[in-house]
């Protein structure tokens, strides 16, 4: 949060991209300023500050019964010295807490302001799309400025023609296996085994393409309902590690 504030106060960047870990971690970052302010103002922090403020290093005998009970539990778990050290730390921290509160609130305003935009990136697998849909709702509840959804590494059928029904059927397409085996040379058991392995691989890929298509369509529908941009990036032949790969990605994003 502090780094976001620091970068946004500088004038030598046109765009700041913050790549958060997936799902809950992204939401945790958005909620972090609120949690920080809540922690600083919490009854527990105020109570832990009191030993140093009231008793210094002399102990906790001046506390009320409720505070003694909670502090006693912490003491049994961690030791009295730890509680005293923690209290001293929080007293020192309290002297700068006002600045933390102010900057946390400022970051919260910036993350929800006109200059911020959230792009939800996910994979096409069913569980990931379900998490992405849930995160989209949570971001909306937080009034986060979500602008788009991007589904990455989507399986696509290599031909413009639709997937053959035989590859999507639950029954093994024996005819296709026999034809492929005959193309491999003299009919033999090894040729049939190889042909069956190839057909099973094609069936598995066809199933992945169909499943990805269903998940992408559902996310696309949700994006359209919210008037968000939507992009589906196919699984590329190579990882993106140079300018050529970035250009290829940009074409799929319709940036070129």
Tab-separated table of C-alpha atoms in Angstrom:
chain	number	residue	atom	x	y	z
A	1	UNK	CA	0.000	0.000	0.000
A	2	UNK	CA	2.827	2.366	0.895
A	3	UNK	CA	4.551	1.600	-2.414
A	4	UNK	CA	1.367	2.321	-4.398
A	5	UNK	CA	1.126	5.738	-2.744
A	6	UNK	CA	4.793	6.420	-3.416
A	7	UNK	CA	4.555	5.546	-7.124
A	8	UNK	CA	1.302	7.447	-7.667
A	9	UNK	CA	2.804	10.601	-6.176
A	10	UNK	CA	5.609	10.554	-8.756
A	11	UNK	CA	5.156	12.089	-12.195
A	12	UNK	CA	7.593	9.951	-14.215
A	13	UNK	CA	5.147	7.100	-14.971
A	14	UNK	CA	2.269	7.109	-17.443
A	15	UNK	CA	0.844	3.857	-16.131
A	16	UNK	CA	1.369	1.734	-13.020
A	17	UNK	CA	0.462	-1.959	-13.343
A	18	UNK	CA	-0.014	-3.867	-10.122
A	19	UNK	CA	-0.079	-7.638	-10.682
A	20	UNK	CA	-1.549	-9.245	-7.581
A	21	UNK	CA	-1.632	-12.959	-6.751
A	22	UNK	CA	-4.856	-14.703	-7.730
A	23	UNK	CA	-8.319	-14.596	-6.196
A	24	UNK	CA	-8.474	-13.944	-2.456
A	25	UNK	CA	-5.014	-12.342	-2.395
A	26	UNK	CA	-6.177	-9.689	-4.850
A	27	UNK	CA	-9.185	-8.932	-2.679
A	28	UNK	CA	-6.971	-8.894	0.424
A	29	UNK	CA	-4.878	-6.165	-1.172
A	30	UNK	CA	-7.934	-4.072	-1.911
A	31	UNK	CA	-9.166	-4.475	1.661
A	32	UNK	CA	-5.729	-3.948	3.227
A	33	UNK	CA	-6.076	-0.186	3.914
A	34	UNK	CA	-9.384	-0.775	5.692
A	35	UNK	CA	-7.898	-3.601	7.745
A	36	UNK	CA	-4.870	-1.513	8.679
A	37	UNK	CA	-7.039	1.344	9.926
A	38	UNK	CA	-9.261	-1.095	11.789
A	39	UNK	CA	-6.252	-2.751	13.406
A	40	UNK	CA	-4.731	0.523	14.571
A	41	UNK	CA	-8.049	1.566	16.104
A	42	UNK	CA	-8.886	-1.846	17.568
A	43	UNK	CA	-9.505	-2.393	21.264
A	44	UNK	CA	-6.760	-5.048	21.356
A	45	UNK	CA	-4.078	-2.652	20.120
A	46	UNK	CA	-5.220	0.062	22.496
A	47	UNK	CA	-5.191	-2.456	25.365
A	48	UNK	CA	-1.694	-3.695	24.505
A	49	UNK	CA	-0.445	-0.121	24.413
A	50	UNK	CA	-1.625	0.503	27.958
A	51	UNK	CA	1.070	-1.550	29.775
A	52	UNK	CA	3.818	0.709	28.502
A	53	UNK	CA	1.758	3.864	28.937
A	54	UNK	CA	0.587	3.125	32.481
A	55	UNK	CA	3.141	0.772	33.956
A	56	UNK	CA	6.205	1.086	31.758
A	57	UNK	CA	8.419	-1.940	32.373
A	58	UNK	CA	7.001	-2.494	35.891
A	59	UNK	CA	4.409	-5.099	34.905
A	60	UNK	CA	0.664	-5.311	34.431
A	61	UNK	CA	-0.670	-5.184	37.968
A	62	UNK	CA	-2.487	-1.873	37.420
A	63	UNK	CA	-4.894	-3.276	34.811
A	64	UNK	CA	-8.578	-3.954	35.039
A	65	UNK	CA	-9.815	-7.512	35.455
A	66	UNK	CA	-10.844	-7.943	31.795
A	67	UNK	CA	-7.524	-6.743	30.446
A	68	UNK	CA	-5.636	-8.919	32.923
A	69	UNK	CA	-7.495	-11.989	31.682
A	70	UNK	CA	-6.628	-11.421	28.041
A	71	UNK	CA	-3.069	-10.355	28.764
A	72	UNK	CA	-2.674	-13.340	31.055
A	73	UNK	CA	-3.602	-15.662	28.230
A	74	UNK	CA	-1.100	-13.990	25.905
A	75	UNK	CA	1.517	-14.170	28.650
A	76	UNK	CA	1.004	-17.917	29.148
A	77	UNK	CA	1.377	-18.526	25.430
A	78	UNK	CA	4.270	-16.201	24.666
A	79	UNK	CA	5.830	-15.109	27.940
A	80	UNK	CA	5.648	-11.820	29.844
A	81	UNK	CA	8.741	-10.373	28.190
A	82	UNK	CA	7.151	-10.737	24.772
A	83	UNK	CA	4.005	-8.885	25.859
A	84	UNK	CA	6.089	-6.078	27.337
A	85	UNK	CA	8.205	-5.845	24.173
A	86	UNK	CA	5.076	-5.853	22.038
A	87	UNK	CA	3.580	-3.119	24.165
A	88	UNK	CA	6.721	-0.999	23.806
A	89	UNK	CA	6.685	-1.548	20.049
A	90	UNK	CA	3.049	-0.504	19.750
A	91	UNK	CA	3.707	2.650	21.764
A	92	UNK	CA	6.503	3.554	19.349
A	93	UNK	CA	4.249	2.614	16.438
A	94	UNK	CA	1.435	4.786	17.809
A	95	UNK	CA	3.588	7.877	17.273
A	96	UNK	CA	3.493	7.309	13.499
A	97	UNK	CA	0.074	5.612	13.331
A	98	UNK	CA	-1.624	8.861	12.377
A	99	UNK	CA	0.440	9.023	9.221
A	100	UNK	CA	-0.337	5.381	8.457
A	101	UNK	CA	-4.049	6.007	8.866
A	102	UNK	CA	-3.914	9.004	6.541
A	103	UNK	CA	-1.926	7.201	3.838
A	104	UNK	CA	-4.041	4.051	4.089
A	105	UNK	CA	-7.190	6.117	3.605
A	106	UNK	CA	-5.527	7.939	0.707
A	107	UNK	CA	-4.599	4.627	-0.957
A	108	UNK	CA	-8.149	3.395	-0.490
A	109	UNK	CA	-9.500	6.469	-2.271
A	110	UNK	CA	-6.994	6.040	-5.091
A	111	UNK	CA	-7.798	2.357	-5.612
A	112	UNK	CA	-11.453	3.281	-6.076
A	113	UNK	CA	-10.885	6.540	-7.920
A	114	UNK	CA	-11.261	7.522	-11.560
A	115	UNK	CA	-7.578	6.899	-12.292
A	116	UNK	CA	-7.720	3.240	-11.180
A	117	UNK	CA	-8.972	0.267	-13.192
A	118	UNK	CA	-9.233	-3.400	-12.260
A	119	UNK	CA	-8.717	-6.087	-14.913
A	120	UNK	CA	-9.786	-9.564	-13.814
A	121	UNK	CA	-7.491	-12.249	-15.297
A	122	UNK	CA	-8.315	-15.939	-15.035
A	123	UNK	CA	-7.843	-19.308	-16.704
A	124	UNK	CA	-10.577	-21.211	-18.558
A	125	UNK	CA	-10.834	-24.102	-16.077
A	126	UNK	CA	-14.200	-24.445	-14.346
A	127	UNK	CA	-12.874	-23.915	-10.800
A	128	UNK	CA	-10.887	-20.820	-11.833
A	129	UNK	CA	-13.857	-19.313	-13.647
A	130	UNK	CA	-16.044	-19.911	-10.591
A	131	UNK	CA	-13.491	-18.134	-8.382
A	132	UNK	CA	-13.268	-15.293	-10.933
A	133	UNK	CA	-17.076	-14.899	-10.951
A	134	UNK	CA	-17.124	-14.754	-7.146
A	135	UNK	CA	-14.279	-12.245	-7.090
A	136	UNK	CA	-16.120	-10.097	-9.633
A	137	UNK	CA	-19.116	-9.900	-7.304
A	138	UNK	CA	-16.916	-9.091	-4.309
A	139	UNK	CA	-15.129	-6.327	-6.208
A	140	UNK	CA	-18.486	-4.862	-7.213
A	141	UNK	CA	-19.593	-4.903	-3.570
A	142	UNK	CA	-16.447	-2.915	-2.739
A	143	UNK	CA	-17.200	-0.388	-5.520
A	144	UNK	CA	-13.919	-1.284	-7.213
A	145	UNK	CA	-13.694	0.113	-10.769
A	146	UNK	CA	-13.600	-3.185	-12.700
A	147	UNK	CA	-13.156	-2.490	-16.423
A	148	UNK	CA	-12.578	-5.867	-18.034
A	149	UNK	CA	-12.210	-9.650	-17.898
A	150	UNK	CA	-9.418	-11.590	-19.596
A	151	UNK	CA	-9.369	-15.388	-19.910
A	152	UNK	CA	-5.872	-16.659	-20.612
A	153	UNK	CA	-4.606	-19.878	-22.274
A	154	UNK	CA	-7.917	-21.008	-23.746
A	155	UNK	CA	-7.868	-24.309	-25.672
A	156	UNK	CA	-9.096	-23.793	-29.238
A	157	UNK	CA	-9.791	-26.297	-32.040
A	158	UNK	CA	-7.070	-26.051	-34.716
A	159	UNK	CA	-9.563	-26.161	-37.575
A	160	UNK	CA	-12.234	-23.661	-38.553
A	161	UNK	CA	-14.622	-26.623	-38.798
A	162	UNK	CA	-16.475	-27.687	-35.631
A	163	UNK	CA	-15.192	-30.509	-33.431
A	164	UNK	CA	-16.251	-33.894	-34.898
A	165	UNK	CA	-19.101	-35.409	-32.914
A	166	UNK	CA	-17.244	-38.715	-32.717
A	167	UNK	CA	-14.533	-37.084	-30.570
A	168	UNK	CA	-17.115	-35.752	-28.128
A	169	UNK	CA	-19.008	-39.031	-27.855
A	170	UNK	CA	-18.585	-41.235	-24.778
A	171	UNK	CA	-18.015	-44.233	-27.056
A	172	UNK	CA	-14.568	-44.813	-28.536
A	173	UNK	CA	-14.677	-44.128	-32.322
A	174	UNK	CA	-13.398	-47.511	-33.526
A	175	UNK	CA	-13.803	-46.535	-37.181
A	176	UNK	CA	-11.421	-43.613	-36.746
A	177	UNK	CA	-8.905	-45.873	-35.000
A	178	UNK	CA	-9.007	-48.416	-37.854
A	179	UNK	CA	-8.590	-45.715	-40.509
A	180	UNK	CA	-5.659	-44.161	-38.675
A	181	UNK	CA	-4.069	-47.565	-38.081
A	182	UNK	CA	-4.282	-48.341	-41.806
A	183	UNK	CA	-2.509	-45.081	-42.597
A	184	UNK	CA	0.382	-46.175	-40.382
A	185	UNK	CA	1.184	-49.151	-42.639
A	186	UNK	CA	0.487	-52.852	-42.408
A	187	UNK	CA	-2.383	-53.675	-39.987
A	188	UNK	CA	-0.810	-54.760	-36.701
A	189	UNK	CA	-1.447	-54.583	-32.985
A	190	UNK	CA	1.217	-51.883	-32.402
A	191	UNK	CA	-0.325	-49.759	-35.171
A	192	UNK	CA	-3.786	-50.088	-33.611
A	193	UNK	CA	-2.398	-49.219	-30.155
A	194	UNK	CA	-0.690	-46.140	-31.560
A	195	UNK	CA	-3.820	-45.117	-33.457
A	196	UNK	CA	-5.976	-45.574	-30.341
A	197	UNK	CA	-3.567	-43.471	-28.248
A	198	UNK	CA	-3.703	-40.710	-30.884
A	199	UNK	CA	-7.507	-40.777	-31.018
A	200	UNK	CA	-7.771	-40.726	-27.195
A	201	UNK	CA	-5.423	-37.716	-27.103
A	202	UNK	CA	-7.610	-35.963	-29.687
A	203	UNK	CA	-10.729	-36.791	-27.642
A	204	UNK	CA	-9.141	-35.383	-24.506
A	205	UNK	CA	-8.187	-32.182	-26.282
A	206	UNK	CA	-11.646	-31.905	-27.850
A	207	UNK	CA	-13.175	-32.207	-24.367
A	208	UNK	CA	-10.895	-29.437	-23.080
A	209	UNK	CA	-11.874	-27.205	-26.012
A	210	UNK	CA	-15.585	-27.787	-25.387
A	211	UNK	CA	-15.263	-27.206	-21.615
A	212	UNK	CA	-13.188	-24.028	-22.111
A	213	UNK	CA	-15.730	-22.746	-24.616
A	214	UNK	CA	-18.588	-23.176	-22.138
A	215	UNK	CA	-16.704	-21.404	-19.339
A	216	UNK	CA	-15.555	-18.582	-21.630
A	217	UNK	CA	-19.110	-18.069	-22.907
A	218	UNK	CA	-20.462	-17.795	-19.366
A	219	UNK	CA	-17.823	-15.268	-18.320
A	220	UNK	CA	-18.365	-13.332	-21.536
A	221	UNK	CA	-22.086	-13.149	-20.750
A	222	UNK	CA	-21.365	-11.769	-17.270
A	223	UNK	CA	-18.942	-9.216	-18.713
A	224	UNK	CA	-21.476	-8.062	-21.294
A	225	UNK	CA	-24.153	-7.666	-18.622
A	226	UNK	CA	-21.818	-5.281	-16.802
A	227	UNK	CA	-20.606	-3.566	-19.999
A	228	UNK	CA	-17.026	-4.713	-19.340
A	229	UNK	CA	-14.413	-5.431	-21.974
A	230	UNK	CA	-13.783	-9.138	-22.544
A	231	UNK	CA	-10.878	-10.975	-24.187
A	232	UNK	CA	-10.080	-14.682	-24.526
A	233	UNK	CA	-6.417	-15.449	-25.269
A	234	UNK	CA	-5.785	-18.851	-26.863
A	235	UNK	CA	-3.092	-21.208	-25.668
A	236	UNK	CA	-0.032	-20.077	-27.613
A	237	UNK	CA	2.584	-22.404	-29.056
A	238	UNK	CA	5.379	-20.803	-27.030
A	239	UNK	CA	5.757	-18.876	-23.803
A	240	UNK	CA	5.915	-15.096	-24.089
A	241	UNK	CA	9.485	-14.031	-23.380
A	242	UNK	CA	10.332	-11.528	-26.129
A	243	UNK	CA	8.883	-8.698	-28.230
A	244	UNK	CA	7.543	-11.114	-30.857
A	245	UNK	CA	5.496	-12.877	-28.187
A	246	UNK	CA	4.222	-9.559	-26.848
A	247	UNK	CA	3.137	-8.543	-30.370
A	248	UNK	CA	1.305	-11.840	-30.762
A	249	UNK	CA	-0.476	-11.269	-27.459
A	250	UNK	CA	-1.318	-7.692	-28.473
A	251	UNK	CA	-2.961	-8.952	-31.661
A	252	UNK	CA	-5.226	-11.249	-29.658
A	253	UNK	CA	-6.066	-8.279	-27.420
A	254	UNK	CA	-6.818	-6.291	-30.590
A	255	UNK	CA	-4.226	-3.697	-29.624
A	256	UNK	CA	-2.466	-4.002	-32.998
